[in-house]
């Protein structure tokens, strides 16, 4: 197998290489822009992603030295800072972070769902 063939194909279950992630994230950024999305349209997705991680950390006992409410506040305050930092770096950083957390296919669907004019199932008009 040549190097070019290897670069175009990855085995299921193997981690993606950085060059593939950059190409994937760049394609997702192009998709987002093509759908008419801007950084502000993706902000909330980043906050949701980071707070999911914070909730998981809290539920797994983060900051046992703190009381329950203080531990909750600590992980979610840190999540706000992290999400804000990602969002302040623009659409490329947002999409890269989302793709790293959820994978390209899931992020593609998220972006399509956020596109202007997209109707979400199970919502009342």
mmCIF file of N, CA and C in Angstrom:
data_model
loop_
_atom_site.group_PDB
_atom_site.id
_atom_site.type_symbol
_atom_site.label_atom_id
_atom_site.label_comp_id
_atom_site.label_asym_id
_atom_site.label_seq_id
_atom_site.Cartn_x
_atom_site.Cartn_y
_atom_site.Cartn_z
ATOM 1 N N UNK A 1 0.853 -1.176 0.000
ATOM 2 C CA UNK A 1 0.000 0.000 0.000
ATOM 3 C C UNK A 1 0.897 1.238 0.000
ATOM 4 N N UNK A 2 0.560 2.194 -0.828
ATOM 5 C CA UNK A 2 1.357 3.416 -0.901
ATOM 6 C C UNK A 2 0.939 4.372 0.189
ATOM 7 N N UNK A 3 1.767 5.367 0.398
ATOM 8 C CA UNK A 3 1.452 6.367 1.402
ATOM 9 C C UNK A 3 0.185 7.118 1.030
ATOM 10 N N UNK A 4 0.000 7.431 -0.239
ATOM 11 C CA UNK A 4 -1.199 8.151 -0.673
ATOM 12 C C UNK A 4 -2.447 7.328 -0.407
ATOM 13 N N UNK A 5 -2.375 6.007 -0.671
ATOM 14 C CA UNK A 5 -3.538 5.160 -0.395
ATOM 15 C C UNK A 5 -3.835 5.140 1.096
ATOM 16 N N UNK A 6 -2.803 5.058 1.910
ATOM 17 C CA UNK A 6 -2.996 5.010 3.356
ATOM 18 C C UNK A 6 -3.606 6.301 3.865
ATOM 19 N N UNK A 7 -3.211 7.423 3.294
ATOM 20 C CA UNK A 7 -3.734 8.702 3.757
ATOM 21 C C UNK A 7 -5.207 8.866 3.428
ATOM 22 N N UNK A 8 -5.672 8.200 2.382
ATOM 23 C CA UNK A 8 -7.063 8.335 1.969
ATOM 24 C C UNK A 8 -7.990 7.363 2.673
ATOM 25 N N UNK A 9 -7.452 6.388 3.341
ATOM 26 C CA UNK A 9 -8.281 5.349 3.926
ATOM 27 C C UNK A 9 -7.819 5.061 5.343
ATOM 28 N N UNK A 10 -8.759 4.980 6.256
ATOM 29 C CA UNK A 10 -8.396 4.581 7.614
ATOM 30 C C UNK A 10 -9.270 3.408 8.004
ATOM 31 N N UNK A 11 -8.695 2.525 8.776
ATOM 32 C CA UNK A 11 -9.415 1.347 9.228
ATOM 33 C C UNK A 11 -10.425 1.738 10.298
ATOM 34 N N UNK A 12 -11.597 1.086 10.301
ATOM 35 C CA UNK A 12 -12.573 1.386 11.357
ATOM 36 C C UNK A 12 -11.956 1.138 12.729
ATOM 37 N N UNK A 13 -12.243 2.047 13.640
ATOM 38 C CA UNK A 13 -11.762 1.894 15.003
ATOM 39 C C UNK A 13 -10.391 2.480 15.254
ATOM 40 N N UNK A 14 -9.712 2.912 14.188
ATOM 41 C CA UNK A 14 -8.409 3.533 14.398
ATOM 42 C C UNK A 14 -8.592 5.031 14.551
ATOM 43 N N UNK A 15 -7.816 5.649 15.418
ATOM 44 C CA UNK A 15 -7.978 7.093 15.601
ATOM 45 C C UNK A 15 -7.576 7.831 14.330
ATOM 46 N N UNK A 16 -8.243 8.935 14.058
ATOM 47 C CA UNK A 16 -7.896 9.717 12.896
ATOM 48 C C UNK A 16 -6.576 10.428 13.139
ATOM 49 N N UNK A 17 -5.884 10.708 12.058
ATOM 50 C CA UNK A 17 -4.619 11.412 12.154
ATOM 51 C C UNK A 17 -4.892 12.911 12.070
ATOM 52 N N UNK A 18 -3.971 13.735 12.590
ATOM 53 C CA UNK A 18 -4.204 15.185 12.573
ATOM 54 C C UNK A 18 -4.487 15.740 11.182
ATOM 55 N N UNK A 19 -3.802 15.223 10.119
ATOM 56 C CA UNK A 19 -4.050 15.763 8.790
ATOM 57 C C UNK A 19 -5.471 15.460 8.335
ATOM 58 N N UNK A 20 -6.029 14.331 8.740
ATOM 59 C CA UNK A 20 -7.409 14.004 8.396
ATOM 60 C C UNK A 20 -8.371 14.897 9.168
ATOM 61 N N UNK A 21 -8.072 15.174 10.435
ATOM 62 C CA UNK A 21 -8.941 16.023 11.242
ATOM 63 C C UNK A 21 -8.994 17.436 10.677
ATOM 64 N N UNK A 22 -7.849 17.953 10.251
ATOM 65 C CA UNK A 22 -7.821 19.301 9.696
ATOM 66 C C UNK A 22 -8.655 19.349 8.427
ATOM 67 N N UNK A 23 -8.501 18.358 7.552
ATOM 68 C CA UNK A 23 -9.289 18.315 6.331
ATOM 69 C C UNK A 23 -10.762 18.185 6.661
ATOM 70 N N UNK A 24 -11.101 17.344 7.625
ATOM 71 C CA UNK A 24 -12.487 17.171 8.010
ATOM 72 C C UNK A 24 -13.069 18.424 8.614
ATOM 73 N N UNK A 25 -12.340 19.052 9.521
ATOM 74 C CA UNK A 25 -12.820 20.280 10.151
ATOM 75 C C UNK A 25 -12.938 21.395 9.114
ATOM 76 N N UNK A 26 -11.992 21.475 8.199
ATOM 77 C CA UNK A 26 -12.052 22.506 7.154
ATOM 78 C C UNK A 26 -13.284 22.301 6.283
ATOM 79 N N UNK A 27 -13.594 21.049 5.971
ATOM 80 C CA UNK A 27 -14.791 20.759 5.191
ATOM 81 C C UNK A 27 -16.058 21.128 5.941
ATOM 82 N N UNK A 28 -16.057 20.890 7.240
ATOM 83 C CA UNK A 28 -17.216 21.252 8.055
ATOM 84 C C UNK A 28 -17.369 22.770 8.165
ATOM 85 N N UNK A 29 -16.262 23.482 8.208
ATOM 86 C CA UNK A 29 -16.328 24.950 8.239
ATOM 87 C C UNK A 29 -16.907 25.451 6.917
ATOM 88 N N UNK A 30 -16.461 24.873 5.807
ATOM 89 C CA UNK A 30 -17.027 25.257 4.502
ATOM 90 C C UNK A 30 -18.521 24.971 4.466
ATOM 91 N N UNK A 31 -18.921 23.814 4.999
ATOM 92 C CA UNK A 31 -20.338 23.466 5.051
ATOM 93 C C UNK A 31 -21.105 24.501 5.879
ATOM 94 N N UNK A 32 -20.583 24.832 7.055
ATOM 95 C CA UNK A 32 -21.246 25.801 7.933
ATOM 96 C C UNK A 32 -21.443 27.126 7.213
ATOM 97 N N UNK A 33 -20.400 27.591 6.578
ATOM 98 C CA UNK A 33 -20.507 28.864 5.852
ATOM 99 C C UNK A 33 -21.495 28.753 4.704
ATOM 100 N N UNK A 34 -21.466 27.623 4.001
ATOM 101 C CA UNK A 34 -22.401 27.408 2.902
ATOM 102 C C UNK A 34 -23.850 27.370 3.369
ATOM 103 N N UNK A 35 -24.064 26.936 4.593
ATOM 104 C CA UNK A 35 -25.407 26.907 5.177
ATOM 105 C C UNK A 35 -25.821 28.265 5.738
ATOM 106 N N UNK A 36 -24.910 29.221 5.683
ATOM 107 C CA UNK A 36 -25.207 30.555 6.189
ATOM 108 C C UNK A 36 -24.985 30.718 7.676
ATOM 109 N N UNK A 37 -24.225 29.814 8.272
ATOM 110 C CA UNK A 37 -23.971 29.877 9.713
ATOM 111 C C UNK A 37 -22.763 30.755 10.005
ATOM 112 N N UNK A 38 -22.828 31.434 11.133
ATOM 113 C CA UNK A 38 -21.716 32.245 11.618
ATOM 114 C C UNK A 38 -21.301 31.740 12.990
ATOM 115 N N UNK A 39 -20.278 32.369 13.540
ATOM 116 C CA UNK A 39 -19.795 31.989 14.873
ATOM 117 C C UNK A 39 -20.915 32.048 15.907
ATOM 118 N N UNK A 40 -21.742 33.070 15.831
ATOM 119 C CA UNK A 40 -22.794 33.212 16.834
ATOM 120 C C UNK A 40 -23.847 32.114 16.712
ATOM 121 N N UNK A 41 -24.016 31.562 15.519
ATOM 122 C CA UNK A 41 -24.970 30.464 15.345
ATOM 123 C C UNK A 41 -24.484 29.174 15.986
ATOM 124 N N UNK A 42 -23.170 29.055 16.149
ATOM 125 C CA UNK A 42 -22.570 27.817 16.656
ATOM 126 C C UNK A 42 -22.216 27.933 18.136
ATOM 127 N N UNK A 43 -22.264 29.135 18.683
ATOM 128 C CA UNK A 43 -21.917 29.360 20.093
ATOM 129 C C UNK A 43 -22.603 28.385 21.043
ATOM 130 N N UNK A 44 -23.888 28.257 20.894
ATOM 131 C CA UNK A 44 -24.663 27.438 21.836
ATOM 132 C C UNK A 44 -24.272 25.964 21.754
ATOM 133 N N UNK A 45 -23.948 25.484 20.555
ATOM 134 C CA UNK A 45 -23.495 24.095 20.418
ATOM 135 C C UNK A 45 -22.220 23.870 21.222
ATOM 136 N N UNK A 46 -21.336 24.840 21.201
ATOM 137 C CA UNK A 46 -20.083 24.728 21.961
ATOM 138 C C UNK A 46 -20.378 24.731 23.458
ATOM 139 N N UNK A 47 -21.244 25.636 23.903
ATOM 140 C CA UNK A 47 -21.602 25.661 25.328
ATOM 141 C C UNK A 47 -22.220 24.340 25.759
ATOM 142 N N UNK A 48 -23.117 23.794 24.950
ATOM 143 C CA UNK A 48 -23.743 22.509 25.283
ATOM 144 C C UNK A 48 -22.706 21.402 25.373
ATOM 145 N N UNK A 49 -21.759 21.378 24.429
ATOM 146 C CA UNK A 49 -20.719 20.352 24.412
ATOM 147 C C UNK A 49 -19.881 20.417 25.682
ATOM 148 N N UNK A 50 -19.410 21.617 26.012
ATOM 149 C CA UNK A 50 -18.524 21.768 27.165
ATOM 150 C C UNK A 50 -19.275 21.479 28.467
ATOM 151 N N UNK A 51 -20.519 21.886 28.541
ATOM 152 C CA UNK A 51 -21.289 21.622 29.762
ATOM 153 C C UNK A 51 -21.667 20.152 29.905
ATOM 154 N N UNK A 52 -21.773 19.430 28.812
ATOM 155 C CA UNK A 52 -21.953 17.973 28.930
ATOM 156 C C UNK A 52 -20.765 17.357 29.643
ATOM 157 N N UNK A 53 -19.575 17.787 29.232
ATOM 158 C CA UNK A 53 -18.364 17.304 29.893
ATOM 159 C C UNK A 53 -18.324 17.700 31.354
ATOM 160 N N UNK A 54 -18.761 18.909 31.646
ATOM 161 C CA UNK A 54 -18.786 19.375 33.038
ATOM 162 C C UNK A 54 -19.767 18.553 33.860
ATOM 163 N N UNK A 55 -20.906 18.270 33.293
ATOM 164 C CA UNK A 55 -21.900 17.456 34.006
ATOM 165 C C UNK A 55 -21.363 16.068 34.282
ATOM 166 N N UNK A 56 -20.678 15.515 33.306
ATOM 167 C CA UNK A 56 -20.080 14.191 33.492
ATOM 168 C C UNK A 56 -19.031 14.231 34.604
ATOM 169 N N UNK A 57 -18.194 15.268 34.595
ATOM 170 C CA UNK A 57 -17.175 15.398 35.641
ATOM 171 C C UNK A 57 -17.823 15.531 37.015
ATOM 172 N N UNK A 58 -18.849 16.348 37.090
ATOM 173 C CA UNK A 58 -19.559 16.534 38.358
ATOM 174 C C UNK A 58 -20.168 15.213 38.830
ATOM 175 N N UNK A 59 -20.830 14.512 37.914
ATOM 176 C CA UNK A 59 -21.476 13.244 38.273
ATOM 177 C C UNK A 59 -20.476 12.164 38.659
ATOM 178 N N UNK A 60 -19.228 12.323 38.211
ATOM 179 C CA UNK A 60 -18.184 11.362 38.550
ATOM 180 C C UNK A 60 -17.334 11.808 39.733
ATOM 181 N N UNK A 61 -17.814 12.823 40.461
ATOM 182 C CA UNK A 61 -17.170 13.180 41.721
ATOM 183 C C UNK A 61 -16.100 14.245 41.653
ATOM 184 N N UNK A 62 -16.134 15.104 40.644
ATOM 185 C CA UNK A 62 -15.143 16.181 40.576
ATOM 186 C C UNK A 62 -15.237 17.059 41.819
ATOM 187 N N UNK A 63 -14.114 17.500 42.274
ATOM 188 C CA UNK A 63 -13.996 18.388 43.438
ATOM 189 C C UNK A 63 -14.640 17.804 44.697
ATOM 190 N N UNK A 64 -14.204 16.623 45.092
ATOM 191 C CA UNK A 64 -14.798 16.011 46.300
ATOM 192 C C UNK A 64 -14.536 16.828 47.560
ATOM 193 N N UNK A 65 -13.538 17.716 47.495
ATOM 194 C CA UNK A 65 -13.227 18.542 48.657
ATOM 195 C C UNK A 65 -14.258 19.644 48.878
ATOM 196 N N UNK A 66 -15.101 19.874 47.864
ATOM 197 C CA UNK A 66 -16.124 20.912 47.953
ATOM 198 C C UNK A 66 -17.478 20.301 48.282
ATOM 199 N N UNK A 67 -18.350 21.092 48.768
ATOM 200 C CA UNK A 67 -19.724 20.642 48.961
ATOM 201 C C UNK A 67 -20.389 20.432 47.607
ATOM 202 N N UNK A 68 -21.536 19.818 47.614
ATOM 203 C CA UNK A 68 -22.233 19.454 46.382
ATOM 204 C C UNK A 68 -22.468 20.655 45.464
ATOM 205 N N UNK A 69 -23.089 21.701 45.979
ATOM 206 C CA UNK A 69 -23.385 22.868 45.139
ATOM 207 C C UNK A 69 -22.124 23.591 44.696
ATOM 208 N N UNK A 70 -21.134 23.656 45.562
ATOM 209 C CA UNK A 70 -19.883 24.310 45.184
ATOM 210 C C UNK A 70 -19.153 23.524 44.098
ATOM 211 N N UNK A 71 -19.197 22.201 44.175
ATOM 212 C CA UNK A 71 -18.575 21.368 43.142
ATOM 213 C C UNK A 71 -19.295 21.567 41.804
ATOM 214 N N UNK A 72 -20.609 21.600 41.848
ATOM 215 C CA UNK A 72 -21.404 21.840 40.639
ATOM 216 C C UNK A 72 -21.032 23.185 40.025
ATOM 217 N N UNK A 73 -21.014 24.220 40.863
ATOM 218 C CA UNK A 73 -20.665 25.553 40.381
ATOM 219 C C UNK A 73 -19.252 25.590 39.811
ATOM 220 N N UNK A 74 -18.321 24.934 40.454
ATOM 221 C CA UNK A 74 -16.922 24.954 40.011
ATOM 222 C C UNK A 74 -16.770 24.352 38.621
ATOM 223 N N UNK A 75 -17.363 23.186 38.396
ATOM 224 C CA UNK A 75 -17.196 22.553 37.078
ATOM 225 C C UNK A 75 -17.931 23.332 35.996
ATOM 226 N N UNK A 76 -19.072 23.888 36.320
ATOM 227 C CA UNK A 76 -19.824 24.622 35.296
ATOM 228 C C UNK A 76 -19.267 26.034 35.069
ATOM 229 N N UNK A 77 -18.682 26.643 36.081
ATOM 230 C CA UNK A 77 -17.996 27.918 35.869
ATOM 231 C C UNK A 77 -16.790 27.721 34.955
ATOM 232 N N UNK A 78 -16.049 26.657 35.195
ATOM 233 C CA UNK A 78 -14.896 26.333 34.343
ATOM 234 C C UNK A 78 -15.368 26.041 32.916
ATOM 235 N N UNK A 79 -16.494 25.358 32.778
ATOM 236 C CA UNK A 79 -17.045 25.059 31.448
ATOM 237 C C UNK A 79 -17.411 26.340 30.712
ATOM 238 N N UNK A 80 -17.990 27.290 31.415
ATOM 239 C CA UNK A 80 -18.310 28.580 30.789
ATOM 240 C C UNK A 80 -17.050 29.253 30.247
ATOM 241 N N UNK A 81 -15.982 29.220 31.041
ATOM 242 C CA UNK A 81 -14.718 29.820 30.605
ATOM 243 C C UNK A 81 -14.168 29.113 29.375
ATOM 244 N N UNK A 82 -14.213 27.776 29.387
ATOM 245 C CA UNK A 82 -13.695 27.002 28.256
ATOM 246 C C UNK A 82 -14.508 27.265 26.990
ATOM 247 N N UNK A 83 -15.820 27.242 27.109
ATOM 248 C CA UNK A 83 -16.676 27.471 25.951
ATOM 249 C C UNK A 83 -16.463 28.876 25.404
ATOM 250 N N UNK A 84 -16.365 29.844 26.279
ATOM 251 C CA UNK A 84 -16.138 31.220 25.858
ATOM 252 C C UNK A 84 -14.811 31.345 25.110
ATOM 253 N N UNK A 85 -13.779 30.696 25.615
ATOM 254 C CA UNK A 85 -12.466 30.748 24.968
ATOM 255 C C UNK A 85 -12.530 30.135 23.568
ATOM 256 N N UNK A 86 -13.221 29.017 23.431
ATOM 257 C CA UNK A 86 -13.382 28.386 22.110
ATOM 258 C C UNK A 86 -14.168 29.313 21.192
ATOM 259 N N UNK A 87 -15.283 29.808 21.668
ATOM 260 C CA UNK A 87 -16.136 30.666 20.848
ATOM 261 C C UNK A 87 -15.425 31.945 20.418
ATOM 262 N N UNK A 88 -14.580 32.485 21.268
ATOM 263 C CA UNK A 88 -13.856 33.720 20.936
ATOM 264 C C UNK A 88 -12.818 33.511 19.838
ATOM 265 N N UNK A 89 -12.449 32.264 19.569
ATOM 266 C CA UNK A 89 -11.453 31.981 18.525
ATOM 267 C C UNK A 89 -12.094 31.790 17.154
ATOM 268 N N UNK A 90 -13.412 31.832 17.055
ATOM 269 C CA UNK A 90 -14.067 31.821 15.750
ATOM 270 C C UNK A 90 -14.600 30.471 15.309
ATOM 271 N N UNK A 91 -15.210 30.492 14.138
ATOM 272 C CA UNK A 91 -15.904 29.327 13.596
ATOM 273 C C UNK A 91 -14.990 28.116 13.421
ATOM 274 N N UNK A 92 -13.768 28.341 12.977
ATOM 275 C CA UNK A 92 -12.846 27.225 12.780
ATOM 276 C C UNK A 92 -12.581 26.491 14.089
ATOM 277 N N UNK A 93 -12.326 27.241 15.143
ATOM 278 C CA UNK A 93 -12.067 26.634 16.452
ATOM 279 C C UNK A 93 -13.314 25.945 16.988
ATOM 280 N N UNK A 94 -14.457 26.554 16.781
ATOM 281 C CA UNK A 94 -15.712 25.961 17.244
ATOM 282 C C UNK A 94 -15.947 24.612 16.571
ATOM 283 N N UNK A 95 -15.832 24.604 15.255
ATOM 284 C CA UNK A 95 -16.091 23.372 14.503
ATOM 285 C C UNK A 95 -15.065 22.306 14.846
ATOM 286 N N UNK A 96 -13.798 22.683 14.978
ATOM 287 C CA UNK A 96 -12.764 21.714 15.345
ATOM 288 C C UNK A 96 -13.048 21.088 16.710
ATOM 289 N N UNK A 97 -13.456 21.904 17.677
ATOM 290 C CA UNK A 97 -13.768 21.385 19.011
ATOM 291 C C UNK A 97 -14.964 20.444 18.962
ATOM 292 N N UNK A 98 -15.993 20.828 18.235
ATOM 293 C CA UNK A 98 -17.180 19.972 18.110
ATOM 294 C C UNK A 98 -16.834 18.660 17.432
ATOM 295 N N UNK A 99 -16.037 18.733 16.356
ATOM 296 C CA UNK A 99 -15.659 17.517 15.636
ATOM 297 C C UNK A 99 -14.809 16.607 16.520
ATOM 298 N N UNK A 100 -13.945 17.197 17.319
ATOM 299 C CA UNK A 100 -13.134 16.397 18.235
ATOM 300 C C UNK A 100 -13.968 15.697 19.287
ATOM 301 N N UNK A 101 -15.057 16.321 19.692
ATOM 302 C CA UNK A 101 -15.911 15.738 20.733
ATOM 303 C C UNK A 101 -16.922 14.742 20.180
ATOM 304 N N UNK A 102 -17.497 15.044 19.020
ATOM 305 C CA UNK A 102 -18.622 14.255 18.536
ATOM 306 C C UNK A 102 -18.361 13.505 17.242
ATOM 307 N N UNK A 103 -17.317 13.847 16.507
ATOM 308 C CA UNK A 103 -17.049 13.228 15.218
ATOM 309 C C UNK A 103 -17.675 14.031 14.085
ATOM 310 N N UNK A 104 -17.112 13.851 12.902
ATOM 311 C CA UNK A 104 -17.511 14.655 11.757
ATOM 312 C C UNK A 104 -18.973 14.469 11.368
ATOM 313 N N UNK A 105 -19.433 13.235 11.327
ATOM 314 C CA UNK A 105 -20.816 13.000 10.890
ATOM 315 C C UNK A 105 -21.821 13.654 11.822
ATOM 316 N N UNK A 106 -21.603 13.530 13.103
ATOM 317 C CA UNK A 106 -22.527 14.138 14.066
ATOM 318 C C UNK A 106 -22.508 15.651 13.951
ATOM 319 N N UNK A 107 -21.327 16.232 13.758
ATOM 320 C CA UNK A 107 -21.230 17.687 13.647
ATOM 321 C C UNK A 107 -21.874 18.160 12.350
ATOM 322 N N UNK A 108 -21.711 17.398 11.293
ATOM 323 C CA UNK A 108 -22.388 17.768 10.047
ATOM 324 C C UNK A 108 -23.889 17.882 10.274
ATOM 325 N N UNK A 109 -24.462 16.917 10.971
ATOM 326 C CA UNK A 109 -25.901 16.963 11.236
ATOM 327 C C UNK A 109 -26.256 18.129 12.150
ATOM 328 N N UNK A 110 -25.430 18.381 13.153
ATOM 329 C CA UNK A 110 -25.673 19.513 14.053
ATOM 330 C C UNK A 110 -25.709 20.821 13.262
ATOM 331 N N UNK A 111 -24.742 20.983 12.368
ATOM 332 C CA UNK A 111 -24.680 22.212 11.575
ATOM 333 C C UNK A 111 -25.908 22.338 10.679
ATOM 334 N N UNK A 112 -26.295 21.252 10.064
ATOM 335 C CA UNK A 112 -27.491 21.286 9.212
ATOM 336 C C UNK A 112 -28.729 21.633 10.043
ATOM 337 N N UNK A 113 -28.789 21.110 11.257
ATOM 338 C CA UNK A 113 -29.924 21.405 12.141
ATOM 339 C C UNK A 113 -29.953 22.871 12.570
ATOM 340 N N UNK A 114 -28.792 23.501 12.658
ATOM 341 C CA UNK A 114 -28.706 24.903 13.075
ATOM 342 C C UNK A 114 -28.912 25.870 11.915
ATOM 343 N N UNK A 115 -28.911 25.358 10.705
ATOM 344 C CA UNK A 115 -29.006 26.228 9.531
ATOM 345 C C UNK A 115 -30.300 27.030 9.542
ATOM 346 N N UNK A 116 -30.208 28.286 9.101
ATOM 347 C CA UNK A 116 -31.416 29.109 9.021
ATOM 348 C C UNK A 116 -32.472 28.422 8.147
ATOM 349 N N UNK A 117 -33.690 28.441 8.634
ATOM 350 C CA UNK A 117 -34.784 27.834 7.886
ATOM 351 C C UNK A 117 -35.008 26.363 8.175
ATOM 352 N N UNK A 118 -34.081 25.725 8.895
ATOM 353 C CA UNK A 118 -34.270 24.308 9.237
ATOM 354 C C UNK A 118 -35.322 24.203 10.325
ATOM 355 N N UNK A 119 -36.276 23.327 10.137
ATOM 356 C CA UNK A 119 -37.271 23.097 11.181
ATOM 357 C C UNK A 119 -36.892 21.852 11.952
ATOM 358 N N UNK A 120 -36.970 21.952 13.239
ATOM 359 C CA UNK A 120 -36.636 20.830 14.097
ATOM 360 C C UNK A 120 -37.875 19.970 14.305
ATOM 361 N N UNK A 121 -37.701 18.642 14.211
ATOM 362 C CA UNK A 121 -38.845 17.777 14.486
ATOM 363 C C UNK A 121 -39.301 17.938 15.941
ATOM 364 N N UNK A 122 -40.543 17.695 16.171
ATOM 365 C CA UNK A 122 -41.132 17.743 17.520
ATOM 366 C C UNK A 122 -41.191 19.154 18.106
ATOM 367 N N UNK A 123 -41.132 20.172 17.264
ATOM 368 C CA UNK A 123 -41.312 21.525 17.785
ATOM 369 C C UNK A 123 -42.673 22.037 17.310
ATOM 370 N N UNK A 124 -43.273 22.826 18.133
ATOM 371 C CA UNK A 124 -44.594 23.377 17.823
ATOM 372 C C UNK A 124 -44.390 24.729 17.157
ATOM 373 N N UNK A 125 -45.019 24.899 16.027
ATOM 374 C CA UNK A 125 -44.869 26.175 15.296
ATOM 375 C C UNK A 125 -45.810 27.209 15.841
#
